[in-house]
Amino acid sequence: MTKRRPSRTALRRRARPEKRNFSEIVSVLERAGAPLSADELAHRLRVHRQERREFDAALAACERSGGVVRNRAGALLVARRIAALAGRVEGHPDGHGFLVPDDGGASVFLPAAEMRGLMHGDRAAVRVTGSDHRGRPVGALVEVLERASRRIVGRLRNEHGVLYLAPEDRRIAHDIVVPAPEAGKAKPGQVVTVELVQPPTRHAQPVGRVAEVLGHYAEPGMEIEIALRKFDLPHEFPKRALAQAQNFPDLLQERDLQGRRDLRDFEFVTIDGETAKDFDDAVYARREGRDWRLWVAIADVSHYVRHGDPLDLAARERGTSVYFPRRVIPMLPEKLSNGLCSLNPDVDRLAMVCEMTIGAQGEVSGYDFYPAVFRSHARLTYTRVWAELSSGKAPAHLATLYEVFKALHRQRERRGAIDFETVETRMVFDPRGKIEKIVAETRNDAHRLIEECMLAANVCAGNFIAERDQPVLYRVHEVPAEDRVAALRDFLAELGLQLPGGAVPRPKDYAQVLERIRTRPDFALLQTILLRSLKRAVYTPQNVGHFGLAFEAYVHFTSPIRRYPDLLVHRALKALLNNKRYDGLDWEDLGRHCSETERRADDASRDVEAWLKCYYMRDHVGEVFSGTVTGVVPFGLFVTLDDYFVDGLVHISELGRDYFQFDGARHLLYGERTKKRFRLADRIKVKLVRVDLETRKIDLVPADGEVRRRR
């Protein structure tokens, strides 16, 4: 008996079930004019029994996307027919939350009652039901589209014989019940991770199972272990990625050198901080008549990490290296990050080189990109280089680099790039891992020298790629929003200052204001206000320029060991140099992902630093400090303590017996009765009264009521 051959329609349906069913599901639901059960929908679509699994998968994908939702009876509806928005849920420590819509629209406020069945990180569909007193859209939960699948880290507690996990991530407002059989060997007080056994509902707490016991809260390094899990940072490489890295030879092979220029005789050097372990950029310059020739050599990571291989997938997932005090979570395994791709001194290394001609006024009059083999002739530090440059006895190769820097810096000033003065800090630890002190890192011309060389190479890479219409991730810094510019102008006008440039100021306009206020005693205040009016830089394939640096096309080319967008830029450059294109990627999605992983890494680093600072300040409770108001919010003042570089909060209730009103435009709190005014950059004496390690909060009170205003 011969088998019946399936029709072409059936073959087509089985080959592409999800694509076919996605549009048909929505179409049938639209025509039905009423909610349908899954079985009714399958019947109307004439789904055969052998096709039901594919149909269910397509329906689940349609629900995850937010195009279709279920009502409380389990019936299916078209989301747009009930004005439902799909997006990701962001929780708040106070119990409410927000839905960040997939379409990029305004976030929707979710009251605490709506958040009872949701957790931070879930995907949900909500219906906008109105607006609150602040004008924000308010939503009601329609359906949970997808649960966040990550483990949750926190401290195990016992209350009246009931075990529960108090999450470290305060955006998760639920305590998670842990039944005794699910606790394993974990003990109350220990830091653990749990997997959800049962998600929350409107009427029940979530239930979890202990998956991992990390140890006790105050153990050295525990703050980092917590942050890795709290921010869902990948910290263990897949076995296939590690195996691929280990298979690379320790030394360069003859085949690695094919098609590369040999620059091993050039006196390249690396210049980094004292504690740096991975070196991904080296520089060399020489005088040529009235011009200079500058070479910037960047580790050729793309030679080892190829598109789609295990190392590439691992690096893409991480997006960036994450830097903690005393520990780094690298984007690439150590064999590459500290070995083959690190430009260590006196060993041959592969590089992508940007060779530039720099004119007397600092303009780049020509450039060339090519793969090369070279070697770093010295591993130098910023401190050493600046000491040699400031002594006037620097070696010729450093003196030439310094000349190039000064020319590039003059061009930066003419271009009108914004140059903020920021203070970097470094924690000094004792042998037990406890902070001894926090010190300011002095920024000198050695730092600026490397920065200007890297900026020049990044701009050349951006121009090279943009001129050839090759898709890539640009580092974009958009013009400030009009409302922020208006608020900034109002604030400056009160001080007799003006930001030129109309509704859309230029970077040069900001730079002019900075130069005008640089010698004022309230410079710190004004610089902070200027900085807060700007947007955050992101990665995107849409080239809208870099406002702060005043560049029309700017990419990150110089750090492929630790940033995934730089690795993509290297691949794009190589493709173009070979008269090809680097295509087949979802650049929009990659841009979002890389921007998110960058924010995630920054948040994790700040969280660890905040914990360490709190731990350090526990020994100083009761002491009085001088500080500067660095933040004014409706509920109080944030004060940065002199010499400690630690922030604490003076709650509004501690400012005196008065009704204090918040003026966001002028960054101040003022008392209705006493007329007291507290403003950004005011000097104030405070007493440290409380440190809470779990919430990373330091509470301060005014020490003597004295506030000195900077004029």
XYZ file of C-alpha atoms in Angstrom:
711
model
C 0.000 0.000 0.000
C 1.533 3.301 -1.055
C 1.591 6.317 1.205
C -0.343 9.356 0.126
C 1.938 12.165 -0.930
C 1.231 15.416 0.942
C 0.018 18.362 -1.102
C 2.229 21.343 -1.904
C 0.072 23.441 0.419
C 0.695 21.035 3.285
C 4.421 20.955 2.588
C 4.534 24.729 2.552
C 2.535 24.859 5.773
C 4.874 22.440 7.540
C 8.002 24.132 6.275
C 7.032 27.592 7.553
C 4.280 27.050 10.165
C 5.045 29.985 12.428
C 5.238 32.586 9.671
C 2.007 31.344 8.090
C 0.103 30.976 11.347
C 1.173 34.311 12.866
C -0.677 36.383 10.273
C -3.529 33.913 9.926
C -4.090 33.745 13.696
C -4.550 37.511 13.897
C -6.686 37.561 10.746
C -9.074 34.837 11.972
C -9.415 36.460 15.394
C -10.185 39.790 13.737
C -12.907 38.231 11.551
C -14.404 36.334 14.496
C -15.289 39.593 16.211
C -15.204 37.846 19.600
C -12.678 35.981 21.760
C -11.965 32.391 20.709
C -10.569 29.434 22.601
C -7.402 27.797 21.243
C -9.454 24.829 20.033
C -11.958 27.093 18.272
C -9.143 28.987 16.612
C -7.468 25.744 15.492
C -10.797 24.530 14.062
C -11.319 27.745 12.071
C -7.753 27.511 10.738
C -8.369 23.856 9.771
C -5.302 22.726 11.680
C -4.870 18.971 11.296
C -4.050 16.822 14.279
C -0.494 16.202 13.069
C -0.022 19.978 12.741
C -1.287 20.838 16.240
C 2.159 20.960 17.851
C 3.380 23.437 15.219
C 0.211 25.484 15.634
C 0.589 25.628 19.422
C 4.197 26.781 19.011
C 3.129 29.516 16.584
C 0.337 30.601 18.918
C 2.763 30.790 21.856
C 5.141 32.922 19.755
C 2.244 35.191 18.824
C 1.360 35.616 22.498
C 4.987 36.309 23.478
C 5.146 39.048 20.871
C 2.089 40.709 22.392
C 0.031 40.524 19.195
C -2.471 38.168 20.816
C -3.519 38.034 24.482
C -5.764 35.836 26.601
C -8.529 37.147 28.768
C -9.170 35.831 32.264
C -11.355 33.077 30.861
C -8.442 31.855 28.752
C -9.914 32.989 25.434
C -7.753 34.655 22.776
C -8.098 38.274 21.621
C -6.244 40.585 19.240
C -4.241 42.914 21.473
C -4.769 46.068 19.435
C -8.568 45.606 19.577
C -8.470 46.141 23.341
C -5.705 48.787 23.198
C -3.256 46.444 24.935
C 0.420 47.327 24.986
C 3.143 44.683 25.155
C 6.450 45.342 26.854
C 8.881 44.588 29.656
C 8.046 45.171 33.300
C 10.378 47.251 35.457
C 9.693 46.949 39.165
C 10.229 49.634 41.807
C 11.305 49.076 45.439
C 8.100 50.755 46.647
C 5.969 48.009 45.083
C 4.677 49.692 41.947
C 6.210 49.278 38.512
C 6.276 50.383 34.894
C 5.675 48.716 31.558
C 8.295 49.756 28.986
C 6.454 49.228 25.664
C 8.126 47.333 22.842
C 7.160 50.101 20.416
C 9.242 52.662 22.297
C 6.290 54.702 23.567
C 5.893 56.287 26.987
C 6.245 53.966 29.989
C 2.972 52.943 31.634
C 2.650 53.221 35.420
C 1.534 49.984 37.094
C 0.082 50.437 40.608
C 1.140 48.041 43.367
C -2.129 46.107 43.013
C -1.309 45.348 39.355
C 2.237 44.324 40.275
C 1.087 41.599 42.678
C 1.015 39.080 39.834
C 4.116 40.462 38.110
C 7.835 40.539 38.770
C 10.623 42.737 37.475
C 11.787 41.444 34.093
C 8.498 39.788 33.097
C 6.921 40.559 29.742
C 3.281 41.546 29.923
C 0.369 43.067 28.045
C -1.451 45.917 29.771
C -4.388 48.146 28.905
C -4.117 51.870 29.576
C -7.002 52.819 31.857
C -6.279 56.505 32.476
C -3.610 58.776 33.904
C -2.431 59.655 37.396
C -1.988 63.049 39.076
C 1.423 63.412 37.419
C -0.017 62.874 33.948
C 1.515 59.411 33.525
C -0.524 56.728 31.711
C -1.782 54.100 34.156
C -2.173 50.478 33.113
C -4.090 47.382 34.152
C -2.656 43.921 33.578
C -4.241 41.983 30.716
C -1.869 39.024 30.547
C 1.601 37.890 31.538
C 3.262 37.117 28.206
C 6.513 35.637 29.464
C 8.084 35.116 32.860
C 11.648 36.213 33.525
C 13.523 32.935 33.710
C 16.626 33.953 35.624
C 17.471 32.837 39.133
C 16.906 35.312 41.953
C 19.617 36.027 44.513
C 18.990 37.141 48.071
C 19.283 36.334 51.734
C 17.343 33.406 53.200
C 15.292 34.409 56.246
C 13.118 32.628 58.783
C 10.028 34.318 60.155
C 7.752 32.369 62.493
C 9.034 29.111 61.059
C 8.468 30.162 57.440
C 11.515 30.366 55.162
C 11.569 33.028 52.503
C 14.055 34.774 50.244
C 14.445 38.546 50.513
C 15.680 39.455 46.993
C 18.816 41.563 46.675
C 17.287 43.250 43.651
C 14.961 45.780 45.257
C 13.007 46.023 42.016
C 11.579 42.615 42.994
C 9.152 43.666 45.715
C 7.937 40.118 46.484
C 9.406 37.936 49.187
C 9.744 34.414 47.781
C 8.464 31.608 49.975
C 10.830 28.629 50.208
C 9.138 25.472 51.580
C 11.424 23.498 53.906
C 11.852 20.572 51.456
C 12.974 23.059 48.793
C 15.653 24.689 50.979
C 18.124 21.797 50.774
C 21.122 22.455 53.039
C 20.699 26.233 53.001
C 20.455 27.946 56.381
C 18.701 31.179 57.344
C 21.065 34.136 56.977
C 22.930 32.680 54.014
C 23.006 34.211 50.552
C 21.374 31.857 48.047
C 19.806 31.819 44.608
C 16.356 30.375 44.018
C 14.472 29.149 40.990
C 10.788 29.981 40.871
C 8.557 26.972 41.313
C 5.402 29.055 41.240
C 5.143 32.670 40.033
C 3.205 35.263 42.022
C -0.528 35.751 41.607
C -2.828 38.479 42.842
C -3.521 36.377 45.921
C -0.318 34.402 46.579
C 3.390 35.016 47.027
C 5.854 33.383 44.612
C 7.339 30.057 45.687
C 10.940 29.079 45.027
C 13.523 26.297 45.333
C 17.106 26.903 46.497
C 19.407 26.315 43.529
C 22.741 27.550 44.869
C 24.211 28.454 48.256
C 26.762 31.279 47.955
C 27.729 31.702 51.606
C 27.510 34.360 54.274
C 26.786 37.988 53.494
C 30.023 39.539 54.776
C 32.453 37.043 53.218
C 35.144 38.727 51.057
C 34.012 39.040 47.454
C 30.375 38.171 48.250
C 29.246 41.595 47.015
C 30.521 40.684 43.541
C 28.966 37.208 43.574
C 25.654 38.843 44.453
C 25.977 41.485 41.715
C 26.724 38.848 39.066
C 23.406 37.157 39.811
C 21.419 40.254 40.702
C 22.124 41.809 37.301
C 22.080 38.496 35.442
C 25.669 38.873 34.242
C 27.089 35.879 32.341
C 30.198 34.938 34.333
C 31.023 31.398 33.241
C 32.091 30.717 29.665
C 30.417 27.856 27.787
C 32.631 24.789 27.461
C 32.734 25.077 23.671
C 33.991 28.672 23.871
C 36.716 27.728 26.374
C 37.739 24.764 24.238
C 37.997 26.953 21.152
C 40.191 29.454 23.012
C 42.471 26.751 24.394
C 43.008 25.319 20.921
C 44.757 28.466 19.690
C 48.575 28.161 19.652
C 50.372 30.278 22.247
C 52.621 31.813 19.591
C 51.844 33.289 16.190
C 52.072 30.897 13.256
C 53.470 31.726 9.830
C 49.975 31.531 8.327
C 48.812 34.258 10.735
C 51.203 36.748 9.130
C 49.988 36.363 5.561
C 48.656 39.581 4.029
C 49.868 41.732 6.909
C 52.251 44.665 7.002
C 55.259 44.111 9.230
C 55.590 46.959 11.753
C 57.726 45.113 14.300
C 60.580 47.626 14.028
C 58.334 50.596 14.865
C 58.664 51.782 18.457
C 55.079 51.163 19.557
C 54.227 51.473 23.258
C 51.136 50.862 25.372
C 50.104 53.444 27.986
C 47.580 52.321 30.611
C 46.828 52.443 34.324
C 49.039 50.682 36.860
C 46.554 47.859 37.467
C 45.604 47.172 33.821
C 45.996 43.572 32.652
C 44.661 43.638 29.106
C 46.240 46.001 26.604
C 44.285 46.460 23.393
C 45.863 49.641 21.977
C 49.408 50.768 21.187
C 50.630 54.018 19.626
C 53.613 55.318 17.675
C 54.276 58.651 15.959
C 57.004 60.351 13.999
C 57.548 63.743 12.444
C 57.296 64.064 8.670
C 58.094 67.634 7.576
C 55.442 69.923 9.022
C 53.081 67.009 9.634
C 53.091 63.955 11.847
C 52.393 60.342 11.023
C 50.441 58.589 13.799
C 49.895 54.831 14.030
C 47.225 53.396 16.323
C 47.489 49.603 16.544
C 44.481 47.753 17.964
C 44.462 44.068 18.906
C 43.064 42.044 16.000
C 40.462 40.118 17.980
C 38.460 39.382 14.811
C 41.303 37.135 13.594
C 40.490 34.732 16.429
C 36.796 35.375 17.107
C 34.851 34.697 13.916
C 31.201 35.454 13.259
C 28.893 32.804 14.721
C 31.541 30.634 16.397
C 31.279 29.686 20.119
C 33.601 32.508 21.205
C 31.574 35.010 19.216
C 28.262 33.870 20.706
C 29.699 34.084 24.230
C 31.160 37.543 23.592
C 27.890 38.769 22.085
C 25.929 37.573 25.096
C 28.261 39.451 27.471
C 28.473 42.534 25.278
C 31.257 44.052 27.362
C 33.765 43.282 30.071
C 32.599 44.236 33.563
C 35.030 45.919 35.929
C 34.711 45.546 39.680
C 37.216 46.575 42.345
C 39.757 43.703 42.466
C 37.975 41.607 39.806
C 37.122 41.701 36.111
C 34.497 39.645 34.285
C 36.061 39.623 30.796
C 34.182 39.538 27.515
C 36.672 36.963 26.211
C 38.435 34.039 27.948
C 41.783 34.813 29.571
C 43.701 32.947 26.852
C 42.672 35.796 24.536
C 42.003 38.780 26.807
C 45.278 38.537 28.743
C 47.178 36.475 26.194
C 46.983 36.352 22.410
C 44.950 39.563 22.042
C 46.685 41.533 24.778
C 49.470 43.743 23.405
C 52.022 42.660 25.987
C 55.552 44.016 25.573
C 58.240 42.258 23.524
C 55.971 39.675 21.864
C 54.624 39.610 18.315
C 50.928 40.446 18.073
C 48.334 40.783 15.327
C 46.663 44.166 14.951
C 44.318 46.259 12.897
C 46.131 49.530 12.323
C 44.861 53.020 11.630
C 47.688 55.054 10.095
C 46.949 58.793 10.042
C 48.571 61.945 8.722
C 48.109 64.749 11.263
C 48.542 68.347 10.088
C 50.092 71.178 12.064
C 46.657 72.334 13.244
C 45.645 68.841 14.356
C 43.487 68.013 11.348
C 43.570 64.448 9.981
C 44.453 64.967 6.322
C 44.641 61.277 5.395
C 44.298 57.815 6.875
C 44.651 54.155 5.985
C 43.456 50.910 7.602
C 45.209 47.574 7.263
C 46.035 44.363 9.170
C 49.561 44.175 10.562
C 51.947 42.287 12.794
C 53.862 44.354 15.347
C 55.210 44.288 18.878
C 54.916 46.667 21.798
C 58.357 47.868 22.866
C 57.275 48.956 26.359
C 54.347 48.710 28.759
C 54.102 52.268 30.135
C 51.784 53.778 32.736
C 50.083 57.161 32.798
C 52.034 58.119 35.915
C 55.409 57.288 34.394
C 54.674 58.942 31.051
C 53.435 62.151 32.665
C 56.485 62.276 34.948
C 58.774 62.007 31.925
C 56.814 64.522 29.849
C 56.595 67.093 32.645
C 60.330 66.751 33.374
C 61.172 67.921 29.847
C 63.472 64.906 29.414
C 61.066 62.451 27.792
C 62.447 60.059 25.140
C 62.014 61.257 21.557
C 59.161 58.852 20.759
C 57.128 60.098 23.766
C 57.937 63.730 23.021
C 56.656 63.272 19.470
C 53.440 61.670 20.734
C 52.994 64.649 23.053
C 53.329 67.057 20.126
C 50.680 65.098 18.240
C 48.401 65.231 21.283
C 48.710 69.006 21.619
C 47.857 69.459 17.940
C 44.835 67.110 18.212
C 43.703 68.887 21.372
C 43.845 72.272 19.660
C 41.664 70.841 16.908
C 39.247 69.540 19.563
C 38.906 73.039 20.986
C 38.313 74.547 17.540
C 35.737 71.856 16.804
C 33.892 72.822 19.973
C 33.771 69.412 21.643
C 32.456 69.464 25.211
C 35.196 68.760 27.756
C 33.800 68.076 31.236
C 36.102 67.836 34.241
C 35.298 64.658 36.165
C 36.844 63.064 39.242
C 37.649 59.346 39.073
C 38.232 57.453 42.319
C 40.070 54.282 43.233
C 39.602 52.015 46.250
C 42.701 50.885 48.110
C 42.277 47.527 49.887
C 44.132 45.846 52.713
C 45.264 42.167 52.499
C 41.914 41.025 53.948
C 39.988 42.708 51.156
C 38.719 45.591 53.299
C 38.867 49.168 52.018
C 41.709 51.156 53.561
C 40.905 54.404 51.754
C 39.301 55.881 48.674
C 41.546 58.150 46.643
C 41.017 60.485 43.707
C 42.710 59.469 40.470
C 44.501 62.473 39.046
C 43.868 62.910 35.346
C 46.868 64.254 33.465
C 48.027 64.832 29.890
C 49.177 61.216 29.566
C 45.525 60.160 29.899
C 44.478 62.842 27.428
C 47.230 61.839 24.988
C 45.858 58.309 24.649
C 42.282 59.596 24.585
C 42.960 61.940 21.654
C 44.782 59.226 19.696
C 41.870 56.826 20.222
C 39.293 59.468 19.282
C 41.157 60.169 16.038
C 41.223 56.466 15.120
C 37.537 56.035 16.011
C 36.551 58.973 13.812
C 38.582 57.658 10.880
C 36.888 54.273 11.245
C 33.468 55.922 11.383
C 34.125 57.996 8.268
C 35.611 55.042 6.362
C 32.536 52.903 7.059
C 29.945 55.663 6.571
C 31.368 56.662 3.181
C 30.874 53.083 1.973
C 27.339 52.637 3.387
C 28.372 49.571 5.369
C 25.934 48.927 8.244
C 27.619 49.081 11.635
C 26.924 50.146 15.218
C 27.690 53.842 15.590
C 28.351 55.373 18.984
C 25.603 57.967 18.938
C 25.077 60.906 21.269
C 21.918 62.747 20.232
C 21.236 66.457 20.614
C 19.677 67.390 23.982
C 15.894 67.293 24.306
C 14.179 70.665 23.863
C 12.554 70.619 27.311
C 15.909 70.011 28.989
C 17.537 72.798 26.993
C 14.715 75.155 27.984
C 15.097 74.259 31.675
C 18.873 74.719 31.421
C 18.452 78.155 29.844
C 16.034 79.223 32.598
C 18.492 78.126 35.269
C 21.464 79.871 33.652
C 19.464 83.063 33.100
C 18.981 83.424 36.869
C 22.775 83.572 37.174
C 23.201 86.048 34.349
C 24.456 83.380 31.951
C 23.275 82.437 28.500
C 23.464 79.272 26.417
C 23.615 80.371 22.769
C 22.372 78.336 19.834
C 18.581 78.641 19.836
C 16.313 75.613 20.308
C 19.036 73.227 19.134
C 22.384 74.306 20.605
C 25.655 73.044 19.174
C 28.433 71.351 21.155
C 30.434 74.562 20.694
C 27.709 76.478 22.552
C 28.081 74.173 25.552
C 31.870 74.432 25.329
C 31.650 78.236 25.376
C 29.576 78.198 28.555
C 32.007 75.768 30.201
C 34.947 78.000 29.343
C 33.137 81.071 30.668
C 32.328 79.464 34.042
C 35.541 77.503 34.585
C 36.973 79.986 37.128
C 33.718 80.567 39.020
C 33.383 79.178 42.557
C 30.087 77.556 41.546
C 31.695 75.793 38.566
C 30.920 72.321 39.980
C 27.220 73.198 40.222
C 27.023 74.656 36.735
C 28.968 71.822 35.125
C 26.644 69.294 36.763
C 23.573 71.105 35.423
C 25.071 71.225 31.926
C 25.934 67.516 32.051
C 22.462 66.493 33.225
C 20.836 68.260 30.281
C 22.546 65.867 27.849
C 21.324 62.468 26.685
C 23.127 59.192 27.210
C 25.253 57.824 24.371
C 24.020 54.555 22.827
C 24.873 52.073 20.069
C 22.661 52.162 16.987
C 22.992 51.612 13.221
C 21.389 55.044 12.690
C 24.238 57.521 12.300
C 23.036 60.785 13.833
C 26.481 61.849 15.018
C 28.059 62.355 18.428
C 26.905 65.620 19.973
C 29.316 65.778 22.907
C 32.423 65.098 20.827
C 31.142 67.109 17.836
C 31.696 64.294 15.329
C 29.451 63.521 12.350
C 30.316 59.805 12.268
C 31.784 58.074 15.292
C 32.297 54.380 16.082
C 34.154 52.435 18.729
C 37.157 50.781 17.092
C 39.807 50.781 19.813
C 38.716 48.206 22.430
C 37.615 44.922 20.800
C 38.940 42.884 23.746
C 36.321 44.364 26.041
C 33.518 45.788 23.849
C 31.498 43.799 21.329
C 30.615 46.810 19.101
C 34.359 47.346 18.496
C 34.680 43.744 17.323
C 31.814 44.317 14.862
C 33.565 47.448 13.566
C 36.746 45.422 12.942
C 34.786 42.855 10.943
C 33.117 45.576 8.909
C 36.496 47.196 8.167
C 38.036 43.902 7.097
C 35.104 43.133 4.815
C 35.388 46.526 3.123
C 39.155 46.198 2.735
C 38.467 42.933 0.861
C 35.790 44.579 -1.326
C 33.046 42.714 0.524
C 30.324 43.611 3.003
C 29.544 42.435 6.506
C 25.811 41.750 6.247
C 23.176 39.371 7.507
C 22.881 40.844 11.001
C 19.964 42.496 12.762
C 21.825 45.730 13.486
C 18.892 47.345 15.297
C 18.632 44.426 17.704
C 22.408 44.333 18.192
C 22.418 48.043 18.992
C 19.748 47.617 21.647
C 21.515 44.589 23.087
C 24.937 46.265 23.298
C 23.441 49.408 24.849
C 21.625 47.257 27.415
C 24.699 45.192 28.306
C 26.676 48.415 28.745
C 24.036 49.773 31.145
C 23.875 46.432 32.928
C 27.647 46.430 33.466
C 27.589 50.028 34.731
C 24.723 49.273 37.133
C 26.491 46.185 38.497
C 29.774 48.066 39.016
C 28.001 50.928 40.806
C 26.105 48.481 42.998
C 29.310 46.768 44.148
C 31.053 50.081 44.770
C 28.061 51.314 46.787
C 28.145 48.169 48.957
C 31.885 48.480 49.551
C 31.546 52.147 50.465
C 28.732 51.343 52.899
C 30.822 48.583 54.470
C 33.728 51.024 54.777
C 31.600 53.778 56.349
C 30.138 51.508 59.041
C 33.234 52.267 61.102
C 32.549 56.016 60.858
C 28.979 56.194 62.215
C 28.665 59.187 64.541
C 31.434 61.203 62.886
C 30.995 64.664 61.352
C 32.080 65.417 57.777
C 32.194 68.322 55.383
C 30.563 67.719 52.036
C 28.942 69.105 48.912
C 25.295 68.827 47.868
C 25.477 66.801 44.635
C 21.782 66.019 44.259
C 18.513 67.727 45.177
C 15.360 65.601 45.039
C 11.826 66.020 46.424
C 12.688 63.886 49.467
C 16.034 65.443 50.432
C 19.651 66.138 49.580
C 22.414 63.852 48.393
C 25.754 64.905 49.851
C 29.214 63.753 48.733
C 31.648 63.649 51.654
C 34.998 65.362 51.216
C 38.051 63.085 51.056
C 35.845 59.960 51.147
C 33.980 60.370 47.801
C 30.974 58.667 49.397
C 27.369 59.798 48.908
C 24.724 59.902 51.619
C 21.170 61.205 51.961
C 19.931 64.000 54.213
C 16.210 63.262 54.321
C 13.888 66.237 53.974
C 12.542 65.566 57.492
C 16.019 66.341 58.891
C 16.231 69.811 57.347
C 14.124 71.536 60.001
C 10.561 72.067 61.222
C 9.156 73.483 58.021
C 7.345 72.653 54.799
C 10.033 72.361 52.145
C 9.100 72.822 48.503
C 11.087 71.242 45.670
C 12.078 73.388 42.704
C 13.411 70.997 40.066
C 14.251 73.702 37.531
C 16.503 75.536 40.001
C 17.694 72.365 41.786
C 16.776 73.513 45.274
C 14.589 72.906 48.323
C 13.249 75.950 50.148
C 11.340 76.282 53.425
C 8.034 78.125 53.393
C 8.370 79.422 56.979
C 12.113 79.641 57.577
C 13.013 80.601 53.992
C 15.934 78.161 54.222
C 17.321 77.210 50.816
C 19.338 74.100 49.990
C 20.785 74.058 46.493
C 23.016 71.912 44.323
C 26.746 72.490 45.059
C 26.100 74.036 48.506
C 28.707 73.217 51.133
C 27.324 71.543 54.243
C 28.506 69.812 57.440
C 26.776 66.522 58.136
C 26.801 63.744 60.709
C 26.723 60.091 59.653
C 23.906 58.418 61.609
C 23.129 55.146 59.833
C 24.514 52.722 57.250
C 22.319 50.031 55.679
C 24.311 47.438 53.753
C 21.270 45.725 52.295
C 19.807 48.846 50.683
C 23.239 50.452 50.020
C 22.064 53.592 51.835
C 23.949 56.051 54.020
C 21.839 58.396 56.167
C 23.124 61.820 57.170
C 21.796 64.728 59.229
C 22.955 68.358 59.249
C 25.672 68.705 61.873
C 25.283 72.360 62.810
C 22.619 73.755 60.528
C 25.253 75.678 58.635
C 25.047 75.771 54.859
C 27.582 77.716 52.852
C 26.413 78.667 49.393
C 28.895 78.841 46.563
C 28.672 82.150 44.699
